[in-house]
XYZ file of C-alpha atoms in Angstrom:
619
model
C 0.000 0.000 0.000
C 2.661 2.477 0.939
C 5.879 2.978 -0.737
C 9.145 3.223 1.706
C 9.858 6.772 2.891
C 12.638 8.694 3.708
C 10.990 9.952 6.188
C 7.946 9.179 8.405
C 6.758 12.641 10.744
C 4.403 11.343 13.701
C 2.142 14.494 14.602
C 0.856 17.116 12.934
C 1.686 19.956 15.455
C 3.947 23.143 15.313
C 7.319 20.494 15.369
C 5.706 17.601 13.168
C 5.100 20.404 10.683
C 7.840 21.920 10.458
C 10.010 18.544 10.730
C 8.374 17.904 7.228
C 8.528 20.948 5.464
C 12.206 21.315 6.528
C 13.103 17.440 5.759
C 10.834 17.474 2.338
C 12.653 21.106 0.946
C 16.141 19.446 1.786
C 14.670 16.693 -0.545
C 13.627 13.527 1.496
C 10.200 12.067 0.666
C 8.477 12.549 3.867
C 4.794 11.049 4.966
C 3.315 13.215 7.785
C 0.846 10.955 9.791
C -1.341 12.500 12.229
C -4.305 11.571 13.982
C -6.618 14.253 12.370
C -6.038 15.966 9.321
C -8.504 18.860 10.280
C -5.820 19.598 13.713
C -2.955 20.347 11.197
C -0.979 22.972 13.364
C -3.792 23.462 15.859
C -3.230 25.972 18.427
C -4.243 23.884 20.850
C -3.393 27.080 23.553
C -3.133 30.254 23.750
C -4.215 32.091 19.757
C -0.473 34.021 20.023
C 3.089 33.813 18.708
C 6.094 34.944 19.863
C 6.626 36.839 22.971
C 10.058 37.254 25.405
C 12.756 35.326 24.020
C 9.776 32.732 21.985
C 9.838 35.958 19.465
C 13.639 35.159 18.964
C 13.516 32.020 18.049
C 10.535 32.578 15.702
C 13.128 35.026 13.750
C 15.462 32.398 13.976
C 13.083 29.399 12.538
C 12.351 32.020 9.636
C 16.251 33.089 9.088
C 16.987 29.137 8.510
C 14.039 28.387 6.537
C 10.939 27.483 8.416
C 7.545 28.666 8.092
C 6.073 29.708 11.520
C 6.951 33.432 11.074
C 5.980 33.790 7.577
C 2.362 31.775 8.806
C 1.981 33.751 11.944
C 2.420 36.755 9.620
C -0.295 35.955 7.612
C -2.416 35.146 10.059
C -2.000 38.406 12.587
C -4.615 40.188 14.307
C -2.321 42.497 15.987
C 1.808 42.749 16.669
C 3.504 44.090 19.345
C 7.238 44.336 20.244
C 7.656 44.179 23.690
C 10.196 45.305 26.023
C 10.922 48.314 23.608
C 11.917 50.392 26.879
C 14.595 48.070 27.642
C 18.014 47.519 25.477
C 17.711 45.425 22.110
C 19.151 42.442 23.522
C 14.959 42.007 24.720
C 12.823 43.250 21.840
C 10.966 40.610 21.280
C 8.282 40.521 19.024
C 4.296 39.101 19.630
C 1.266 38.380 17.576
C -2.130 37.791 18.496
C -3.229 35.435 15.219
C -6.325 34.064 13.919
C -6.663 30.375 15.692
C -8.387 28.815 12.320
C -6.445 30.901 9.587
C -3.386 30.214 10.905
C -3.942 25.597 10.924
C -5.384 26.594 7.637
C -2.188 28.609 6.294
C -0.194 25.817 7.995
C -1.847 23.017 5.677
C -1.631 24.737 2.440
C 1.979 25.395 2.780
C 2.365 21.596 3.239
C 0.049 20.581 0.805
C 2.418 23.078 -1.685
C 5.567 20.634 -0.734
C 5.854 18.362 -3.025
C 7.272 15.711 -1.386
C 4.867 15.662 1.572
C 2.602 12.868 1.669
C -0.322 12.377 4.771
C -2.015 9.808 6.328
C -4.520 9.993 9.194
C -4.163 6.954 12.029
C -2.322 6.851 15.223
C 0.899 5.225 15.224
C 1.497 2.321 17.889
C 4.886 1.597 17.408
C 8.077 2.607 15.977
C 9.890 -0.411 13.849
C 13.170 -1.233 14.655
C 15.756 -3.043 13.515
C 19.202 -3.693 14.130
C 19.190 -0.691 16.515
C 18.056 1.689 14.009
C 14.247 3.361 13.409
C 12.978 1.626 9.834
C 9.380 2.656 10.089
C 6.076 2.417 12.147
C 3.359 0.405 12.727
C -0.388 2.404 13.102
C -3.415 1.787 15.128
C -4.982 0.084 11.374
C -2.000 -2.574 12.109
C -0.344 -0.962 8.846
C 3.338 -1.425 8.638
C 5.111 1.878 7.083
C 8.795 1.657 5.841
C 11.355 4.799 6.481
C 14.926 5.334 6.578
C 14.409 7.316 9.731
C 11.254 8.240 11.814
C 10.590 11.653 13.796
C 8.692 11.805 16.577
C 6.334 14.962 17.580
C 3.418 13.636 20.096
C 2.908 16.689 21.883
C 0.221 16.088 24.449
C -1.271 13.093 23.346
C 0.949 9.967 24.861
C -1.225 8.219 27.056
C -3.072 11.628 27.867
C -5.547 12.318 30.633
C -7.645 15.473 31.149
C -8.912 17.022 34.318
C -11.513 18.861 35.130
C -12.497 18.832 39.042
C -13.137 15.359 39.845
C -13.916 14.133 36.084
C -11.428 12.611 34.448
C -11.049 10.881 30.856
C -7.906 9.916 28.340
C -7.054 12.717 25.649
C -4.274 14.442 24.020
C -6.639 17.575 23.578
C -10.263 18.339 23.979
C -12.639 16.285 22.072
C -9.357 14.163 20.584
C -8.326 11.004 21.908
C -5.226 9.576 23.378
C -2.414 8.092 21.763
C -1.589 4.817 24.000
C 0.668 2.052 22.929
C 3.946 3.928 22.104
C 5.278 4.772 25.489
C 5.088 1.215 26.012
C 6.855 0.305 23.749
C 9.536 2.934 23.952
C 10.087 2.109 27.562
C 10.633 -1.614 26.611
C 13.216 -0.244 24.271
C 15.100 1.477 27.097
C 13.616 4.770 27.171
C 13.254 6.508 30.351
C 10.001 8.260 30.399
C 8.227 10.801 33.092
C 5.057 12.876 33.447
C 4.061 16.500 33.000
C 1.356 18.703 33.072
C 0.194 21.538 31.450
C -2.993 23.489 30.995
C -5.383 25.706 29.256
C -8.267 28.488 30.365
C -11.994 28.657 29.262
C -13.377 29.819 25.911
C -15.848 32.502 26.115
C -18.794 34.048 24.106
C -17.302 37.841 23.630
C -20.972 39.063 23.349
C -21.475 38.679 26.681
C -18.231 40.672 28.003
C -18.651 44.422 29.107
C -15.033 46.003 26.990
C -15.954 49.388 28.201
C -14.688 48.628 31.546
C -11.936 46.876 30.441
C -8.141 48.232 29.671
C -7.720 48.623 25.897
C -4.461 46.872 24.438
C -3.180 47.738 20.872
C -0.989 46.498 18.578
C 2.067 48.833 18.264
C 1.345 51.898 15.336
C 3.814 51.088 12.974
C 3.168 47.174 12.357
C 5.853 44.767 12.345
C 6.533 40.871 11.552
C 8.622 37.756 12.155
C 9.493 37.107 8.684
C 12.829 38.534 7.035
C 10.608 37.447 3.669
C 8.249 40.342 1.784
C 5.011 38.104 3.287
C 1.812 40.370 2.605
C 0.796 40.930 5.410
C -2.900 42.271 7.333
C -3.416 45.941 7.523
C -5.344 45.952 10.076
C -4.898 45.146 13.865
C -7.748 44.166 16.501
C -7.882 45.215 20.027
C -7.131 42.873 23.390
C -8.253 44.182 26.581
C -6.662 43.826 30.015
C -9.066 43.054 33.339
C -8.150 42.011 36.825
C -9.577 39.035 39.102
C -9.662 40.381 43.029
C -10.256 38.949 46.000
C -14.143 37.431 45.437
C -13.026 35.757 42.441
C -9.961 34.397 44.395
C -12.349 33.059 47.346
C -15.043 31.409 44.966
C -11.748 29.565 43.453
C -10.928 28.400 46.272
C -14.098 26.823 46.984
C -13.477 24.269 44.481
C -9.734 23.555 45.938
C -11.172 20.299 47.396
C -12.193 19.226 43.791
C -9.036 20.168 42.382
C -7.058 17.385 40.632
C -3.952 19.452 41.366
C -4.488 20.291 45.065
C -5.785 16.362 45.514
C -2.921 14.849 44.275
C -4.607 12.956 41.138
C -2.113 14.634 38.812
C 1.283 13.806 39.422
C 2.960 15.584 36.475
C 4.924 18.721 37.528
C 3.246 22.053 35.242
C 4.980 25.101 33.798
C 6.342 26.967 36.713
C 6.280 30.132 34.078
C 2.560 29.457 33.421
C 0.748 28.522 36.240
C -3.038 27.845 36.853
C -4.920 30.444 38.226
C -5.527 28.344 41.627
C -1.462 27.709 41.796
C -1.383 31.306 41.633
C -3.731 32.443 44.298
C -1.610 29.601 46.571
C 1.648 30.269 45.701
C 0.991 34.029 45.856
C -1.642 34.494 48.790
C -0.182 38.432 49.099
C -1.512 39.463 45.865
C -5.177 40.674 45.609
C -5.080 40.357 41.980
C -3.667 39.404 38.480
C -4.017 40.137 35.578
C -6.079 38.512 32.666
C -5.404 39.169 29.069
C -8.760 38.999 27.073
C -7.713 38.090 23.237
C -9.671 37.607 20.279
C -9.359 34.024 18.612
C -9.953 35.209 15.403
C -11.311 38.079 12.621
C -14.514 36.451 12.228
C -15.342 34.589 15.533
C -16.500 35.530 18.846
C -14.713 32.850 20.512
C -12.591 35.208 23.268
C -9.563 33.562 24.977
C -8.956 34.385 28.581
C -5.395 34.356 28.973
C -4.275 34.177 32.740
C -7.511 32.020 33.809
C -6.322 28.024 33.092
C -7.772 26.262 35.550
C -8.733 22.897 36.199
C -11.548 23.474 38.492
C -14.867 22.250 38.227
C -16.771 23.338 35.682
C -19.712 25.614 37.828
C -16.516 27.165 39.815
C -14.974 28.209 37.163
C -18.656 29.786 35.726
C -19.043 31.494 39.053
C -15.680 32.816 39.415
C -15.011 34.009 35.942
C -18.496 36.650 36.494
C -16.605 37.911 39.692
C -14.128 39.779 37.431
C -14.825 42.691 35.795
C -16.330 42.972 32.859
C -17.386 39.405 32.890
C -20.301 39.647 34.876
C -22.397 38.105 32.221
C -19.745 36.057 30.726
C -20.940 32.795 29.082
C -18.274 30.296 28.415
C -18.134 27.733 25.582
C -16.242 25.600 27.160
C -14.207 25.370 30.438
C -10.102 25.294 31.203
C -8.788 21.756 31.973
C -5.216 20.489 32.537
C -3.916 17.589 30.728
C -1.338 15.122 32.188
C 1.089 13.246 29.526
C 4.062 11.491 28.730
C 7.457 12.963 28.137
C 11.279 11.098 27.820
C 13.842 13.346 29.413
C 15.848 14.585 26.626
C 19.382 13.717 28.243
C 18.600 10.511 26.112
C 19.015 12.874 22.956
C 21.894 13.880 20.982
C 22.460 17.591 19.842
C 21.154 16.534 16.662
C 18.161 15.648 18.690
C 18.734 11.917 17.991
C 17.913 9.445 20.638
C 21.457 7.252 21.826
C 19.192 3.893 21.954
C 17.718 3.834 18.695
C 19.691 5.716 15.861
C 17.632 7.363 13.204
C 14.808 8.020 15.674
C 14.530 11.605 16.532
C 12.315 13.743 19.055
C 11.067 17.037 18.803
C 8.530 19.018 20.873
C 6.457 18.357 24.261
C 7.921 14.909 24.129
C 11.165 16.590 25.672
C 9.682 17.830 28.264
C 9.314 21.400 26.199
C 6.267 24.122 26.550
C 5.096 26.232 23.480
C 4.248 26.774 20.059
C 8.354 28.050 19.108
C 10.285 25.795 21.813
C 8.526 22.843 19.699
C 8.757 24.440 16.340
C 12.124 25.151 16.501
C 13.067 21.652 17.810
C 10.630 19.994 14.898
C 12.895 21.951 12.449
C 16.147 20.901 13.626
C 14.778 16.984 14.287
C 13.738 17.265 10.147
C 16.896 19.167 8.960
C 19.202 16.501 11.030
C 16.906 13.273 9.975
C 17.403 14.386 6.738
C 21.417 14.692 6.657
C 21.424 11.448 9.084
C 19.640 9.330 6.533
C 21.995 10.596 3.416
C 25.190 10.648 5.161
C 25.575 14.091 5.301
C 27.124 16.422 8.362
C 24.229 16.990 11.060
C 23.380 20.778 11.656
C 23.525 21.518 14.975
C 23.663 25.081 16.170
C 25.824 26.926 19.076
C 24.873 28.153 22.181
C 26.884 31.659 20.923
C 24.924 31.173 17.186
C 21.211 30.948 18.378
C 18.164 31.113 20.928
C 17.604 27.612 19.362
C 21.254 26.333 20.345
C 20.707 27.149 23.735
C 17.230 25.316 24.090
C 18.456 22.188 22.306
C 21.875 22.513 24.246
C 19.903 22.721 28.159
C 17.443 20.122 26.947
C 20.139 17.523 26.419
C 23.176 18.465 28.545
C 21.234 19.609 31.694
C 17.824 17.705 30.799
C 14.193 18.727 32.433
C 11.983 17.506 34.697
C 9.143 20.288 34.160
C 7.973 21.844 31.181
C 11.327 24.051 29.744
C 10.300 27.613 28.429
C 12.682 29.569 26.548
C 13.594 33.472 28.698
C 16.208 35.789 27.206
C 18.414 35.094 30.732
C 18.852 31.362 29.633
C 21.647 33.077 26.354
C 24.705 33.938 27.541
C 25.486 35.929 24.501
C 21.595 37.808 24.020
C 23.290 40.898 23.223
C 24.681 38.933 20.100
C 21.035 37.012 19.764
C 18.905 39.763 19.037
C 15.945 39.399 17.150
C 17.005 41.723 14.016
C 20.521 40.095 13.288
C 18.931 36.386 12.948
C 18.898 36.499 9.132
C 22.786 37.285 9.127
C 23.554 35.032 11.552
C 21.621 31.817 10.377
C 20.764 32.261 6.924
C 24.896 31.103 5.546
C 24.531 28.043 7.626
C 21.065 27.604 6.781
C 22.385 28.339 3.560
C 25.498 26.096 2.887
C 23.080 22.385 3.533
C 20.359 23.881 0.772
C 17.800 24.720 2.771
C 17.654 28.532 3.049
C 17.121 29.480 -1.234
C 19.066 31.780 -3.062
C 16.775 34.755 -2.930
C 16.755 34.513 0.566
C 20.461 34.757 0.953
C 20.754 37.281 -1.704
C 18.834 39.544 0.615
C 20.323 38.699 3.845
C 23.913 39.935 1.763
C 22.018 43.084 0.535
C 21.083 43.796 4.072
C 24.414 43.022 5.115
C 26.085 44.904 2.276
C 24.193 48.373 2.927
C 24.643 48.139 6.762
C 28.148 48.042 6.450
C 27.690 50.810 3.814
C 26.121 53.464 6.258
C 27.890 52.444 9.307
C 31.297 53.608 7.217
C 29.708 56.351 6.066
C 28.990 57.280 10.065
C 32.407 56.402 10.913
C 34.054 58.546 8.415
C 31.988 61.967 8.418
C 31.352 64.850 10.919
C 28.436 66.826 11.589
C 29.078 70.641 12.327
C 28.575 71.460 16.103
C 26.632 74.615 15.092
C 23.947 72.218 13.828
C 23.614 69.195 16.121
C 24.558 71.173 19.815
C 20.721 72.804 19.327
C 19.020 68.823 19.078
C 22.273 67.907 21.784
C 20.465 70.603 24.242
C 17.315 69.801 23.575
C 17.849 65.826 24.476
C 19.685 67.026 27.566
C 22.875 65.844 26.694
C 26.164 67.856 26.619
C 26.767 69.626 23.415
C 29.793 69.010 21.564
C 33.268 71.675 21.123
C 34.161 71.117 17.786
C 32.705 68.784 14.722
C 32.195 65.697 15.729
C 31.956 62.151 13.861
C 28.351 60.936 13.558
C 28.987 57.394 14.577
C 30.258 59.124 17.776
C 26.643 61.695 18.302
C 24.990 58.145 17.517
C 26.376 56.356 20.266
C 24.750 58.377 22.795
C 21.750 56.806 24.381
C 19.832 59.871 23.789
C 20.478 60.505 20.090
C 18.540 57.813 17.311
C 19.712 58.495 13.446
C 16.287 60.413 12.785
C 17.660 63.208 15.386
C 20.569 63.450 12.740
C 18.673 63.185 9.602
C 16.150 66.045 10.522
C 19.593 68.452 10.646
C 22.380 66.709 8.528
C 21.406 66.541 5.074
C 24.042 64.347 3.492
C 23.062 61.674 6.179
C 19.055 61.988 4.726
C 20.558 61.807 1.436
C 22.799 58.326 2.606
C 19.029 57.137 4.088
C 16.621 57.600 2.049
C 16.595 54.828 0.308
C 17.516 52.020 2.996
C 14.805 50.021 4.906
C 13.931 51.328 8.630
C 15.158 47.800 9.854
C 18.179 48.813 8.341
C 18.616 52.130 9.366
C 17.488 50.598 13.146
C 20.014 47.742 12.727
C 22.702 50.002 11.974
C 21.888 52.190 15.108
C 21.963 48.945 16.916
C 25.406 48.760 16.148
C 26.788 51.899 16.828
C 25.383 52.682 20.115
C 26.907 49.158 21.270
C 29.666 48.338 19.504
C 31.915 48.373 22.465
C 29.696 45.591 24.050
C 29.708 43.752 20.913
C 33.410 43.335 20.897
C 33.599 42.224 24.877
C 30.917 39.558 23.453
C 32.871 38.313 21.259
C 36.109 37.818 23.208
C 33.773 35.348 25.506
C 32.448 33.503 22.932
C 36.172 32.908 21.442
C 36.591 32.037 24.921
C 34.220 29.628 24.815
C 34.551 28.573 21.502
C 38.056 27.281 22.545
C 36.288 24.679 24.698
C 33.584 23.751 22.637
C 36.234 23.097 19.640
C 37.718 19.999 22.377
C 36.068 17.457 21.319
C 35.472 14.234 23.228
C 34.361 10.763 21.351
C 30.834 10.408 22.105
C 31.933 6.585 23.702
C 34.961 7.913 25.531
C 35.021 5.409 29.177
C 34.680 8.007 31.422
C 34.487 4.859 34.357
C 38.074 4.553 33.969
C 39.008 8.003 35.065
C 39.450 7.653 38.650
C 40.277 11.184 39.367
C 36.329 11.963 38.050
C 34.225 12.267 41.093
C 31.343 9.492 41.183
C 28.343 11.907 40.111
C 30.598 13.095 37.141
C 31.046 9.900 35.925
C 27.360 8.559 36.149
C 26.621 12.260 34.617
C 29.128 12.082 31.621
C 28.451 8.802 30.669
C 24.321 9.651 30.254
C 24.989 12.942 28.584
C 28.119 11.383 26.606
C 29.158 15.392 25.478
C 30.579 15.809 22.701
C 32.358 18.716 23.986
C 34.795 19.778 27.048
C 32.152 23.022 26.895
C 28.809 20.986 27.263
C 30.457 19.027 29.794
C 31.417 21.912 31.559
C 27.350 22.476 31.797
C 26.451 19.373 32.804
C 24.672 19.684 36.752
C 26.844 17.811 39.245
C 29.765 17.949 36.704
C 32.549 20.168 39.091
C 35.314 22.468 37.687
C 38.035 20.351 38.852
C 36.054 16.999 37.001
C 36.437 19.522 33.988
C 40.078 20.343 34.871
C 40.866 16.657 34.913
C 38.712 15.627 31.789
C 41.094 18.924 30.227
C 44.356 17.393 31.101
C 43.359 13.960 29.888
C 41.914 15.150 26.482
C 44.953 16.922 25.889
């Protein structure tokens, strides 16, 4: 029935789909099987991309080739980039999307992929043989041949959701379970644990009261992930902001006693980033309030999600509590929050490439390594796809640095440091942020991207253009004055000290009062040098200037660290036979099995001194 495949995808989420797309453009033939076609790239949470640090790595996933940015760009209701107030190092970009344009976007780019085929069935088991992945077997007790297999289950191994006292197997409301492949995996070897995550209620936005609600718009001049020219929505729709307070906070806790949580029925540890409403009002008893986010799931729905509300409380508490805040008085839900307990395998069984040590050419990607959200999945699903693909035809695995990328860093403390609750991606987890910023990912990952055939020509044709005229006008900064007669009366008027003689621009620039468009409004050879350049140019460039000297102290780390990460160590290096290793090092080492002195080096339990010894021995 089916031909063999290069390679098989299991789940159609944010990392099955882009694990195909990125596998199928390199040139494998890929089948995606998932358990519903019509759940293609469901958000199954919150209707929103990007955010602090997840807006990164959304840049990044575009910069190498992936299609979450140019979807979530298609698919906006509004943008913001937050943290504007703070340095670059924590723009971060965030969309509000449409829930159903945005699965719907998702499909037709796969269906446009040539060599992406589907299939809808649950898969039971992964074939293997000879220690490798060759396929998988489905709930239909079909047998499906592959070179390598990639595995993106999200919520759905051996799922359960709560709500109060009812319980009942799913991976996601109204889907079922996916049981039989833990199992299995765990006969293999596989280590396996439990999380928990969660989601709030859906509500009719006909019956919310906005006008005593805090209005929240988009930012005026309307961004987007992509590097790409992606058309994008002109218009932007409002979210509102409202508070709970200390009513809704006592009916809650009149349902503690029915809380799974609180009862002990789930026994998965939850996203200590993104805690349930009740977690909150326990863990922070001090605070009369907090804040709820009231988004929009869509242009043409009325379907509101209430961000800051998941619960999994009964059903009536949750009713009763939500008309306690404001402007819900006469809120009428659709349907109400629930958490949802799962499988995960602790990704310290995982390569970089994000190939599992038992069974080579089986990768993971997503929730199943213990990860939260729509980008910390995406990004791993690309990776998984890029690396099955240059596993299966012998070609070098792409695996990115903690000093290259947002996604380095996730991928690195995933399987050098492992997990054991959901792992969400913050800005303070990169060393090197100030290098990582959100409006240099195209030059930074587009070459690499680049050099395996992934990223096209046109896109690195742009990326050098960017590059090309950056350098252009920071030169031009470097190398002219401006007159102090002109730029002392804008100096004064920014409260900072004028200059005593003519002065070179790059030098005005690198104030932290002065932006380019001060200089432009009074030097007209610098409007002339300008006018023609993007603004993400022109803000790049400014970027630039104003830190260079931060840049360059950067940089000497990451040599510095670059000097460990180029020791390698042979992936089945004895470390039992090094005495001078303290016990936990050695037990630690050989799960890990780095491939460098530097992940070693971040290994918990692995001392400097077990480093300094490993250091003398390597060399």
């Amino acid at each position: 029935m089916f031909a063999k495949y290069n390679i098989i995808v299991v789940g159609g989420g944010h990392a099955g789909c882009e694990a195909a797309a990125a596998a199928a453009n390199l040139g494998s033939s890929v089948l995606l099987i998932t358990m519903n076609m019509g759940t293609i790239a469901q958000m199954s949470c919150n209707p929103a991309m990007g955010g602090v640090a997840k807006g990164q790595i959304l840049r990044e996933i575009d910069a190498i080739g992936g299609y979450s940015g140019i979807i979530a760009d298609k698919t906006t209701l509004q943008f913001r980039m937050l943290n504007r107030s703070k340095g670059p190092a924590m723009w971060s970009p965030r969309t509000q999307n449409d829930r159903v344009r945005f699965a719907e976007e998702w499909r037709l780019q796969l269906e446009q992929i040539k060599n992406v085929d589907f299939w809808q069935d649950t898969v039971k088991e992964v074939l293997v043989k000879k220690g490798k992945a060759c396929g998988v077997k489905t709930s239909m007790g079909i047998e499906i041949e592959s070179d390598a297999v990639v595995l993106t289950n999200g919520t759905f191994l051996n799922g359960i959701i709560h709500i109060g006292e009812k319980k009942f197997g799913g991976g996601r409301t109204a889907e079922k379970a996916a049981t039989g492949l833990t199992e299995q995996l765990v006969a293999l070897g596989f280590q396996s644990g439990r999380m928990k995550t969660g989601t709030p209620p859906r509500v009719d936005g006909r019956s919310l009261n906005y006008q005593i609600m805090e209005e929240q718009w988009g930012d005026e001049k309307k961004g987007k992930f992509s590097f790409l020219d992606i058309p994008t929505p002109t218009e932007q729709r409002c979210c509102w902001i409202t508070y709970t307070n200390e009513k809704v906070h006592e009916k809650l806790k009149e349902g503690f006693e029915k809380s799974p949580m609180f009862a002990g029925r789930i026994k998965g540890l939850g996203p200590r980033y993104c805690p349930s409403i009740e977690d909150k009002i326990n863990r922070f008893a001090e605070r009369d309030r907090h804040q709820i986010f009231v988004e929009p799931e869509g242009w043409n729905t009325i379907e509101i999600y209430v961000n800051g509300f998941s619960t999994s409380l009964p059903e009536d508490v949750q009713q009763k509590a939500l008309r306690l805040i404001p402007g819900f008085e006469k809120a009428k839900m659709f349907r109400p929050g629930y958490a949802i307990e799962y499988d995960y395998f602790p990704p310290m069984q995982l390569d970089l490439s994000l190939e599992t040590f038992l069974v080579k050419n089986l990768f993971f990607a997503g929730q199943i390594n213990g990860t939260t959200g729509y980008e910390e999945a995406a990004s791993q699903g690309l990776l998984a796809g890029i690396n099955a693909h240059q596993r299966i035809h012998d070609k070098h695995e792409f695996i990115l640095k903690r000093s290259e990328s947002y996604i380095g860093v996730l991928i690195d403390d995933l399987v050098t440091k492992g997990t054991d609750e959901p792992y969400r991606m913050f800005t303070s987890r990169a060393e090197h942020r100030l290098l990582l910023r959100q409006d240099n990912a195209d030059e930074r990952l587009t070459p690499l991207s680049h050099a395996i055939g992934l990223a096209n020509e046109d896109r690195m044709e742009k990326v050098q253009d960017k590059i090309e005229k950056t350098n252009r006008l920071i030169k031009f900064l470097k190398t002219n004055s401006i007159n102090k007669d002109l730029i002392n009366p804008v100096l004064e008027k920014k409260e900072t000290s004028p200059i005593q003689q003519n002065t070179r621009l790059s030098a005005i620039i690198s104030r932290p009062q002065i932006h380019i468009q001060d200089l432009i409004e009074v030097e007209k050879t610098l409007k002339t040098e300008v006018e023609d350049l993007a603004e993400e140019i022109v803000e790049q460039v400014e970027i630039k200037v104003k830190y260079e000297s931060y840049f360059e102290k950067e940089l000497m780390l990451v040599d510095k660290m670059k000097r460990m990460e180029n020791q390698t160590i042979n992936p089945d290096f004895n470390y039992s036979k090094l005495d001078s290793l303290s016990k936990e090092a050695r037990e630690k080492l050989t799960l890990v099995k780095p491939r460098t002195l530097g992940q070693a080096s971040r290994i918990s339990g692995v001392s400097p001194s077990d480093i300094t010894v490993l250091m003398v021995h390597l060399s």
